[in-house]
Short mmCIF file of C-alpha atoms in Angstrom, two decimals:
data_model
loop_
_atom_site.label_atom_id
_atom_site.label_comp_id
_atom_site.label_asym_id
_atom_site.label_seq_id
_atom_site.Cartn_x
_atom_site.Cartn_y
_atom_site.Cartn_z
CA MET L 1 0.00 0.00 0.00
CA ILE L 2 1.21 3.53 -0.81
CA PHE L 3 0.78 6.44 1.61
CA LYS L 4 -0.20 9.63 -0.23
CA THR L 5 -1.53 12.03 2.40
CA PRO L 6 -0.39 15.60 1.52
CA ARG L 7 2.19 16.89 3.97
CA LEU L 8 4.27 20.01 4.56
CA MET L 9 6.96 20.98 7.06
CA ILE L 10 7.38 24.55 8.37
CA ALA L 11 11.02 25.13 9.33
CA ALA L 12 13.30 28.08 10.04
CA LEU L 13 16.91 29.17 10.39
CA SER L 14 16.68 29.29 14.18
CA GLY L 15 14.32 29.33 17.10
CA GLY L 16 12.28 32.52 17.40
CA ALA L 17 12.11 33.13 13.64
CA GLY L 18 8.32 32.79 13.53
CA LYS L 19 7.71 29.21 12.41
CA THR L 20 5.29 28.49 15.26
CA LEU L 21 3.11 31.49 14.41
CA VAL L 22 3.20 30.57 10.72
CA SER L 23 2.26 26.99 11.55
CA LEU L 24 -0.62 28.06 13.80
CA GLY L 25 -1.91 30.58 11.29
CA LEU L 26 -1.58 28.21 8.35
CA ALA L 27 -3.53 25.45 10.12
CA ALA L 28 -6.30 27.94 10.93
CA ALA L 29 -6.27 29.41 7.40
CA TRP L 30 -6.38 26.00 5.70
CA ARG L 31 -9.38 25.07 7.81
CA ARG L 32 -11.22 28.37 7.36
CA ARG L 33 -10.43 29.24 3.76
CA LEU L 34 -10.11 25.83 2.13
CA GLY L 35 -12.18 23.72 4.51
CA LEU L 36 -9.36 21.22 5.01
CA SER L 37 -9.01 18.70 7.81
CA VAL L 38 -5.52 19.30 9.23
CA VAL L 39 -3.57 16.89 11.43
CA PRO L 40 -0.69 18.77 13.12
CA PHE L 41 2.65 17.36 14.23
CA LYS L 42 5.45 18.98 16.21
CA LYS L 43 9.04 17.93 15.76
CA GLY L 44 10.90 17.55 19.02
CA PRO L 45 9.97 17.29 22.69
CA ASP L 46 7.41 20.05 23.01
CA TYR L 47 4.08 20.40 24.82
CA ILE L 48 3.23 24.09 24.51
CA ASP L 49 3.61 24.61 20.76
CA ALA L 50 1.81 21.30 20.30
CA GLY L 51 -1.04 22.54 22.49
CA TRP L 52 -1.41 25.65 20.37
CA LEU L 53 -1.27 23.62 17.15
CA ALA L 54 -4.03 21.37 18.47
CA MET L 55 -6.17 24.44 19.16
CA SER L 56 -5.51 25.91 15.73
CA ALA L 57 -6.15 22.69 13.81
CA ASP L 58 -9.00 21.56 16.08
CA HIS L 59 -7.24 18.20 16.23
CA PRO L 60 -4.72 16.61 18.64
CA CYS L 61 -1.13 17.47 17.80
CA TYR L 62 1.37 14.61 17.86
CA ASN L 63 5.12 14.68 18.39
CA LEU L 64 7.81 13.26 16.13
CA ASP L 65 11.31 13.11 17.59
CA PRO L 66 14.21 11.18 16.01
CA PHE L 67 16.08 11.14 19.32
CA LEU L 68 13.21 9.71 21.34
CA MET L 69 11.87 7.42 18.58
CA GLY L 70 13.27 5.14 15.92
CA PRO L 71 12.46 5.67 12.22
CA ARG L 72 9.90 2.85 12.29
CA ASP L 73 8.16 4.42 15.31
CA ILE L 74 8.05 7.83 13.59
CA LEU L 75 6.74 6.52 10.29
CA GLY L 76 4.18 4.27 11.94
CA SER L 77 2.80 7.02 14.17
CA PHE L 78 2.80 9.61 11.38
CA VAL L 79 1.03 7.40 8.83
CA ARG L 80 -1.49 6.06 11.31
CA ARG L 81 -2.46 9.45 12.68
CA SER L 82 -2.51 11.44 9.44
CA HIS L 83 -4.15 8.80 7.22
CA GLY L 84 -7.46 10.09 5.92
CA ALA L 85 -6.74 13.75 6.63
CA ASP L 86 -6.65 16.36 3.88
CA VAL L 87 -3.17 17.44 4.94
CA ALA L 88 -0.53 16.83 7.61
CA LEU L 89 1.28 19.93 8.88
CA ILE L 90 4.63 19.40 10.62
CA GLU L 91 6.28 22.18 12.58
CA GLY L 92 10.04 21.79 12.88
CA ASN L 93 12.08 22.95 15.83
CA ARG L 94 15.08 25.27 16.15
CA GLY L 95 17.01 25.67 12.89
CA LEU L 96 16.38 23.37 9.93
CA TYR L 97 19.70 21.53 10.33
CA ASP L 98 20.11 21.83 14.10
CA GLY L 99 20.44 18.45 15.81
CA VAL L 100 22.22 16.77 18.67
CA ASP L 101 25.67 16.90 17.05
CA ALA L 102 27.75 18.59 14.34
CA ASP L 103 26.20 16.32 11.71
CA GLY L 104 22.70 17.55 12.52
CA THR L 105 21.56 14.13 13.68
CA CYS L 106 17.88 14.18 14.69
CA SER L 107 17.31 17.55 12.96
CA SER L 108 14.16 18.79 11.25
CA ALA L 109 15.96 18.28 7.93
CA GLU L 110 16.45 14.59 8.68
CA LEU L 111 12.82 14.26 9.70
CA SER L 112 11.66 15.94 6.49
CA LYS L 113 13.60 13.41 4.43
CA LEU L 114 12.17 10.48 6.39
CA LEU L 115 8.62 11.76 5.86
CA LYS L 116 9.29 12.91 2.27
CA ALA L 117 7.79 16.26 3.24
CA PRO L 118 8.37 19.51 1.31
CA VAL L 119 9.92 22.20 3.51
CA VAL L 120 8.84 25.83 3.76
CA LEU L 121 11.55 28.00 5.31
CA VAL L 122 10.46 30.89 7.55
CA LEU L 123 13.15 33.57 7.47
CA ASP L 124 13.37 36.45 9.94
CA ALA L 125 14.33 39.30 7.62
CA THR L 126 15.00 41.88 10.32
CA LYS L 127 17.75 44.28 9.17
CA MET L 128 18.81 42.27 6.12
CA THR L 129 18.23 42.21 2.36
CA ARG L 130 20.37 40.12 -0.07
CA THR L 131 21.92 38.20 2.82
CA ALA L 132 18.57 36.45 3.02
CA ALA L 133 19.29 34.91 -0.38
CA ALA L 134 22.63 33.61 0.88
CA LEU L 135 20.98 32.02 3.91
CA VAL L 136 18.40 30.27 1.77
CA LEU L 137 21.15 29.17 -0.63
CA GLY L 138 23.06 27.60 2.24
CA CYS L 139 20.01 25.67 3.38
CA ARG L 140 19.31 24.50 -0.18
CA THR L 141 22.81 23.28 -0.91
CA LEU L 142 23.92 21.86 2.46
CA ASP L 143 21.78 18.78 1.81
CA PRO L 144 20.27 18.56 -1.70
CA LEU L 145 18.00 15.71 -0.52
CA VAL L 146 16.03 18.17 1.60
CA ASN L 147 13.10 19.35 -0.50
CA LEU L 148 13.21 23.08 0.25
CA SER L 149 10.16 24.22 -1.72
CA ALA L 150 9.31 27.77 -0.61
CA VAL L 151 10.22 30.69 1.63
CA ILE L 152 8.11 32.89 3.88
CA LEU L 153 9.70 36.21 4.86
CA ASN L 154 8.89 37.39 8.36
CA ARG L 155 9.19 40.81 10.07
CA VAL L 156 9.50 42.75 6.81
CA ALA L 157 9.77 46.51 7.29
CA GLY L 158 7.84 47.74 4.23
CA ALA L 159 7.25 47.58 0.46
CA ARG L 160 10.83 48.43 -0.56
CA HIS L 161 12.27 45.94 1.92
CA GLU L 162 9.91 43.28 0.57
CA ARG L 163 10.83 43.96 -3.07
CA VAL L 164 14.58 43.64 -2.52
CA LEU L 165 14.18 40.53 -0.36
CA ARG L 166 11.82 38.79 -2.75
CA ASP L 167 13.88 39.54 -5.86
CA SER L 168 17.17 38.42 -4.33
CA VAL L 169 15.81 35.22 -2.75
CA GLU L 170 13.95 34.10 -5.88
CA ARG L 171 16.67 35.03 -8.42
CA VAL L 172 19.52 33.40 -6.49
CA ASN L 173 17.65 30.27 -5.46
CA GLY L 174 14.82 29.66 -7.87
CA VAL L 175 12.63 29.07 -4.82
CA PRO L 176 9.35 31.01 -4.61
CA VAL L 177 8.59 33.45 -1.82
CA VAL L 178 4.99 32.48 -0.94
CA GLY L 179 4.43 34.90 1.92
CA VAL L 180 5.64 38.17 3.39
CA LEU L 181 4.69 38.96 6.97
CA PRO L 182 5.04 42.55 8.19
CA LYS L 183 6.40 43.57 11.55
CA GLU L 184 3.71 43.53 14.22
CA ARG L 185 3.29 45.94 17.09
CA GLU L 186 0.86 43.84 19.10
CA ASN L 187 2.00 40.47 20.43
CA LEU L 188 -0.99 38.18 20.78
CA PHE L 189 1.23 35.28 21.86
CA PRO L 190 3.31 36.22 24.93
CA GLU L 191 6.21 34.00 25.96
CA ARG L 192 7.41 32.44 29.19
CA HIS L 193 10.86 30.96 29.68
CA MET L 194 11.82 29.86 26.14
CA GLY L 195 8.40 29.34 24.57
CA LEU L 196 4.85 30.54 24.29
CA VAL L 197 2.55 30.78 27.29
CA PRO L 198 0.43 27.59 27.35
CA PRO L 199 -2.98 27.95 25.68
CA GLN L 200 -4.68 27.09 28.97
CA GLU L 201 -3.34 30.34 30.43
CA HIS L 202 -4.04 32.61 27.47
CA GLY L 203 -6.88 35.01 28.18
CA ARG L 204 -7.82 35.61 24.51
CA LEU L 205 -7.40 32.14 23.09
CA THR L 206 -10.04 32.06 20.36
CA GLU L 207 -9.37 35.65 19.30
CA ALA L 208 -5.60 35.11 19.06
CA VAL L 209 -5.92 32.01 16.86
CA ALA L 210 -8.58 33.61 14.64
CA ARG L 211 -6.59 36.80 14.11
CA LEU L 212 -3.44 34.87 13.33
CA GLY L 213 -5.33 32.81 10.75
CA GLU L 214 -6.62 36.01 9.16
CA LYS L 215 -3.09 37.42 9.05
CA ILE L 216 -1.74 34.34 7.28
CA GLU L 217 -4.63 34.40 4.82
CA ALA L 218 -3.88 38.04 4.02
CA HIS L 219 -0.11 37.70 3.59
CA VAL L 220 0.59 34.09 2.57
CA ASP L 221 -0.50 32.11 -0.48
CA VAL L 222 -2.21 29.32 1.45
CA GLU L 223 -3.62 27.70 -1.70
CA ARG L 224 -0.16 27.40 -3.21
CA LEU L 225 1.17 25.85 -0.02
CA TYR L 226 -1.57 23.24 -0.10
CA GLU L 227 -0.67 22.41 -3.70
CA MET L 228 2.95 21.95 -2.59
CA ALA L 229 1.75 19.61 0.15
CA ARG L 230 -0.28 17.65 -2.41
CA ARG L 231 2.86 17.14 -4.49
CA SER L 232 4.55 15.28 -1.62
CA GLU L 233 6.31 12.18 -2.82
CA PRO L 234 4.32 9.00 -2.06
CA MET L 235 5.96 6.58 0.34
CA GLY L 236 5.51 2.95 1.28
CA TRP L 237 3.11 2.08 4.06
CA PRO L 238 5.24 1.14 7.08
CA ALA L 239 4.77 -2.03 9.08
CA PHE L 240 2.87 -1.11 12.22
CA GLY L 241 4.13 -1.83 15.71
CA GLY L 242 3.53 -0.51 19.22
CA CYS L 243 2.55 3.15 19.31
CA ASP L 244 1.69 3.03 15.63
CA GLY L 245 -1.42 0.96 16.19
CA ALA L 246 -0.34 -2.67 16.09
CA SER L 247 -2.61 -5.14 17.80
CA ARG L 248 -1.46 -5.75 21.37
CA PRO L 249 -3.16 -7.77 24.09
CA THR L 250 -4.82 -5.61 26.72
CA ALA L 251 -5.75 -5.73 30.38
CA CYS L 252 -9.22 -4.22 30.44
CA GLY L 253 -10.85 -2.55 33.37
CA VAL L 254 -8.04 -0.73 35.18
CA ARG L 255 -8.74 2.89 36.10
CA ILE L 256 -5.79 5.24 35.74
CA GLY L 257 -6.15 8.77 37.07
CA VAL L 258 -4.59 11.67 35.17
CA LEU L 259 -4.14 15.05 36.89
CA ARG L 260 -5.06 17.47 34.13
CA ASP L 261 -5.79 21.11 34.86
CA GLY L 262 -4.16 24.53 34.66
CA ALA L 263 -1.16 23.33 36.67
CA PHE L 264 -0.61 19.89 35.13
CA GLN L 265 -1.02 20.01 31.37
CA PHE L 266 2.05 18.43 29.78
CA TYR L 267 0.89 15.11 28.38
CA TYR L 268 1.68 13.64 25.00
CA PRO L 269 -1.62 12.52 23.45
CA GLU L 270 0.20 9.39 22.28
CA ASN L 271 0.89 8.47 25.92
CA LEU L 272 -2.76 8.78 26.88
CA GLU L 273 -3.96 7.02 23.73
CA THR L 274 -1.56 4.12 24.29
CA LEU L 275 -2.80 3.62 27.85
CA GLN L 276 -6.34 3.48 26.49
CA GLU L 277 -5.35 1.08 23.72
CA LEU L 278 -3.95 -1.22 26.38
CA GLY L 279 -7.38 -1.27 27.99
CA ALA L 280 -7.12 1.41 30.66
CA GLU L 281 -9.95 3.77 31.52
CA LEU L 282 -8.52 7.26 32.05
CA VAL L 283 -10.04 9.37 34.82
CA VAL L 284 -9.25 13.08 34.47
CA ILE L 285 -8.83 14.90 37.80
CA ASP L 286 -8.48 18.60 38.64
CA SER L 287 -5.92 18.93 41.45
CA MET L 288 -7.27 22.33 42.48
CA ARG L 289 -11.00 21.52 42.54
CA ALA L 290 -11.34 17.83 43.34
CA SER L 291 -12.20 17.16 46.98
CA HIS L 292 -10.57 13.73 47.01
CA LEU L 293 -8.84 11.18 44.83
CA PRO L 294 -11.39 8.79 43.28
CA ASP L 295 -11.03 5.02 43.38
CA LEU L 296 -8.10 4.26 41.07
CA ASP L 297 -5.70 1.49 40.16
CA ALA L 298 -2.85 3.90 39.23
CA LEU L 299 -2.18 7.64 38.95
CA TYR L 300 -0.27 9.50 36.23
CA VAL L 301 0.89 13.04 37.11
CA GLY L 302 2.53 14.81 34.18
CA GLY L 303 4.42 18.06 33.96
CA GLY L 304 3.24 21.63 33.74
CA PHE L 305 3.59 24.82 35.72
CA PRO L 306 2.49 24.04 39.28
CA GLU L 307 4.48 27.10 40.37
CA THR L 308 1.86 29.34 38.74
CA HIS L 309 -0.96 27.78 40.82
CA LEU L 310 0.73 27.25 44.17
CA VAL L 311 -1.94 28.94 46.27
CA GLN L 312 -4.74 26.85 44.75
CA ILE L 313 -2.85 23.53 44.95
CA ALA L 314 -1.60 24.14 48.48
CA GLY L 315 -5.05 25.30 49.54
CA ASN L 316 -6.71 22.03 48.51
CA ASP L 317 -5.71 20.22 51.71
CA ARG L 318 -8.29 17.46 51.42
CA PHE L 319 -7.23 16.43 47.95
CA ARG L 320 -3.52 16.41 48.80
CA ALA L 321 -4.26 14.34 51.90
CA SER L 322 -6.24 11.82 49.86
CA VAL L 323 -3.35 11.43 47.42
CA ARG L 324 -0.96 10.90 50.31
CA GLU L 325 -3.24 8.28 51.88
CA ALA L 326 -3.61 6.42 48.59
CA ILE L 327 0.16 6.34 48.09
CA GLU L 328 0.72 5.03 51.59
CA ALA L 329 -1.82 2.31 50.80
CA GLY L 330 0.25 1.28 47.78
CA LEU L 331 -1.30 3.14 44.83
CA PRO L 332 1.12 3.08 41.86
CA VAL L 333 1.98 6.65 40.84
CA TYR L 334 4.06 7.65 37.85
CA ALA L 335 5.09 11.33 38.09
CA GLU L 336 7.05 13.51 35.66
CA CYS L 337 8.65 16.88 36.50
CA GLY L 338 5.66 18.88 37.75
CA GLY L 339 4.36 15.63 39.18
CA LEU L 340 7.59 15.19 41.13
CA MET L 341 7.18 18.71 42.48
CA PHE L 342 3.59 17.93 43.49
CA LEU L 343 4.67 14.86 45.49
CA SER L 344 7.41 16.72 47.38
CA ARG L 345 7.04 18.23 50.87
CA GLY L 346 6.57 21.64 49.30
CA ILE L 347 7.57 24.14 46.63
CA ARG L 348 9.58 27.23 47.61
CA ALA L 349 8.75 30.31 45.55
CA GLY L 350 8.41 34.00 46.32
CA GLY L 351 9.97 33.55 49.74
CA ARG L 352 7.31 31.05 50.87
CA LEU L 353 7.06 27.30 51.21
CA HIS L 354 3.82 26.00 49.71
CA PRO L 355 2.96 22.55 51.07
CA MET L 356 2.46 19.72 48.59
CA VAL L 357 1.58 16.02 49.03
CA GLY L 358 4.63 15.30 51.18
CA VAL L 359 5.50 11.69 50.30
CA LEU L 360 8.94 12.51 48.86
CA PRO L 361 11.53 13.60 51.45
CA PHE L 362 12.58 16.90 49.98
CA GLU L 363 11.45 20.38 49.00
CA VAL L 364 11.62 21.96 45.56
CA GLN L 365 13.10 25.42 45.00
CA MET L 366 12.16 27.53 41.99
CA ALA L 367 15.08 29.23 40.21
CA ARG L 368 15.43 31.98 37.63
CA LYS L 369 17.40 29.87 35.18
CA PRO L 370 16.83 26.34 33.84
CA GLN L 371 18.15 23.67 36.19
CA GLY L 372 17.87 20.99 33.52
CA HIS L 373 17.23 21.37 29.81
CA GLY L 374 17.65 18.87 27.00
CA TYR L 375 17.55 15.19 26.19
CA THR L 376 18.17 12.56 28.84
CA VAL L 377 19.41 8.98 28.71
CA LEU L 378 18.56 6.90 31.76
CA GLU L 379 19.85 3.49 32.79
CA THR L 380 17.42 1.63 35.05
CA VAL L 381 19.51 0.41 37.98
CA LYS L 382 16.72 -0.58 40.36
CA ASP L 383 13.59 -2.65 39.88
CA ASN L 384 10.50 -0.52 40.36
CA PRO L 385 6.76 -0.84 39.61
CA PHE L 386 7.15 0.38 36.02
CA PHE L 387 10.55 -0.67 34.59
CA SER L 388 12.85 -3.64 35.00
CA ARG L 389 16.46 -3.17 35.96
CA GLY L 390 18.98 -3.08 33.12
CA GLY L 391 16.97 -1.17 30.52
CA VAL L 392 17.99 2.14 28.95
CA LEU L 393 15.39 4.87 28.37
CA ARG L 394 15.51 8.08 26.33
CA GLY L 395 13.63 11.15 27.51
CA HIS L 396 13.92 14.90 27.93
CA GLU L 397 13.82 17.44 30.74
CA PHE L 398 13.13 21.15 31.08
CA HIS L 399 12.72 22.50 34.58
CA TYR L 400 13.37 25.69 36.49
CA SER L 401 13.19 23.91 39.83
CA ARG L 402 15.70 21.91 41.82
CA VAL L 403 15.51 19.54 44.76
CA VAL L 404 16.63 21.00 48.12
CA ASN L 405 16.52 20.18 51.85
CA VAL L 406 16.63 16.42 51.43
CA THR L 407 15.98 14.53 54.65
CA GLY L 408 17.33 10.99 54.77
CA SER L 409 18.45 9.08 51.71
CA LEU L 410 16.84 8.98 48.28
CA ASP L 411 16.19 5.72 46.48
CA PHE L 412 16.87 6.20 42.77
CA ALA L 413 15.69 4.06 39.87
CA PHE L 414 17.80 5.73 37.16
CA ARG L 415 21.48 6.45 36.70
CA LEU L 416 21.80 9.31 34.21
CA LYS L 417 24.02 8.77 31.20
CA LYS L 418 22.91 12.15 29.85
CA GLY L 419 21.04 14.99 31.58
CA CYS L 420 20.75 16.66 34.99
CA GLY L 421 17.94 14.85 36.80
CA VAL L 422 17.13 15.17 40.50
CA LEU L 423 20.69 15.11 41.80
CA GLU L 424 23.86 15.01 39.73
CA GLY L 425 23.91 11.71 37.89
CA TRP L 426 20.61 10.40 39.26
CA ASP L 427 16.90 10.58 38.52
CA GLY L 428 13.72 8.66 39.27
CA VAL L 429 12.99 8.81 43.02
CA CYS L 430 11.23 5.70 44.35
CA TYR L 431 8.89 5.51 47.33
CA LYS L 432 6.62 2.49 47.78
CA ASN L 433 4.87 2.25 44.37
CA VAL L 434 5.82 5.81 43.34
CA LEU L 435 8.34 6.65 40.64
CA ALA L 436 8.96 10.41 40.28
CA SER L 437 11.40 11.79 37.72
CA TYR L 438 12.37 15.06 36.07
CA SER L 439 12.53 13.21 32.74
CA HIS L 440 9.55 13.01 30.38
CA LEU L 441 9.12 9.84 28.31
CA HIS L 442 7.25 9.38 25.04
CA ALA L 443 5.19 6.23 24.56
CA CYS L 444 6.09 5.88 20.87
CA GLY L 445 9.79 5.55 21.64
CA GLN L 446 9.57 3.85 25.03
CA LYS L 447 6.89 1.21 24.56
CA GLU L 448 7.68 -0.36 27.93
CA TRP L 449 6.39 2.79 29.65
CA ALA L 450 2.68 2.32 28.94
CA GLU L 451 2.87 -1.42 29.50
CA GLY L 452 4.63 -0.79 32.80
CA VAL L 453 1.97 1.66 33.99
CA VAL L 454 -0.86 -0.71 33.07
CA ARG L 455 0.98 -3.69 34.57
CA ALA L 456 1.35 -1.82 37.88
CA ALA L 457 -2.35 -0.92 37.79
CA VAL L 458 -3.35 -4.56 37.18
CA ARG L 459 -1.25 -5.72 40.12
CA TYR L 460 -2.73 -3.09 42.41
CA ARG L 461 -6.29 -3.87 41.32
CA SER L 462 -5.69 -7.57 41.98
CA ARG L 463 -4.31 -6.77 45.42
CA LYS L 464 -7.33 -4.63 46.27
CA ALA L 465 -9.65 -7.38 45.10
CA ALA L 466 -7.83 -9.96 47.22
CA VAL L 467 -8.12 -7.78 50.30
CA SER L 468 -11.82 -7.11 49.74
CA GLY L 469 -12.67 -10.62 48.58
CA THR L 470 -13.91 -9.38 45.20
CA VAL L 471 -13.79 -11.87 42.34
CA LEU L 472 -12.36 -10.27 39.19
CA PRO L 473 -13.05 -11.56 35.66
CA ALA L 474 -10.32 -13.97 34.57
CA PRO L 475 -7.94 -12.29 32.10
CA GLU L 476 -7.27 -13.79 28.72
CA ALA L 477 -4.14 -15.90 28.63
CA SER L 478 -2.46 -13.53 26.17
CA GLU L 479 -3.25 -10.60 28.47
CA VAL L 480 -0.99 -11.84 31.25
CA LYS L 481 1.90 -12.51 28.87
CA ALA L 482 1.80 -9.03 27.42
CA LEU L 483 1.62 -7.26 30.73
#
């Protein structure tokens, strides 16, 4: 079978050049002007841009990362999730050729070749004219296998500036300029740290997306870009496996709680979908409004910005107490970054200590600069409820907090081969059936993650049933083998 879904990658020369705003506006414009169904993808480990893309496309945004996933995982997930759509829109990250080493390994360029996706280069033209042509030329010739199909000029000062830029880029490169975006005085998309403010915290969400779509419609040839996407080279249909939708035995009936609210919002949709495909029922919980933790077989607490909601989280004493009681009773809990902060004794910010769940023997201090940022490689050195000893995991971290005021010793599951973690060289704090780490994992690259979470939930459910005398339905034979 041949995969023919139209696809297009939006890339740039560097971070901050405007590719996210172009991607958001293009998704909105394609939907509004052409009536297209758009499936968005974000290259790299990113939650916030992906959240905005999902809003703009009115469809979940999925992540594709050559460091976290193998080529088969990427192709399988991409084909499965974009099949049947009118177009797949992929937003690159950083510069087109930027990767983890001098060869650009894991770059947007490499991803574009794997997906056979035409590339549109967004170029920040601030204070330059013909140099723009040289920059495009460099991107075109560095790797001729990259299909650089068009250029969008951003932050153009006026008509004369546009004319010189357009003429030089097109004459030198033979690549069309399909859009020219003027400098803007009003910023509808404020930033925090090194990215946009999450959509959950934006006060003018619908207006911002709508206005950006109108801007792209007015200044970019969206029809021509769709035609470029339609000319994508067909590719063979990959063999499915794991996160890409292969048939896997399931353990039905387990209830896995997911803290999902303004504070905890960093979840890859693939992670949640994979848990469901393995038979789990997901129970969404608001940490600031729920009065207690419902009856669960496991709890998944992702990342986010708990530091922006400290008063509300700390003020919900009953809920925090119910989480603590469930953990002491043996509830399996998998926590990432913000989840680790939530399970600590408290978070120090603004000169105050805000109490948290209190099952991990340390506090967390907010800092002004990143305390960990980038990819991580973790060797599992201790058996725990989710991973067996001896495995190696790939993840990523980005946190402005650090662990302080540790009382007693910490029991670590992971020795870091790359990254910062909780303490130098270590990550993954264990307590009873809790595993709390600064690293985020992606289910498409680390298939053992979802199976480990569901396996822990099955064990806990069986234990609860044994204590209460409840008779559970007998699992299928293949179920037990898989989990």
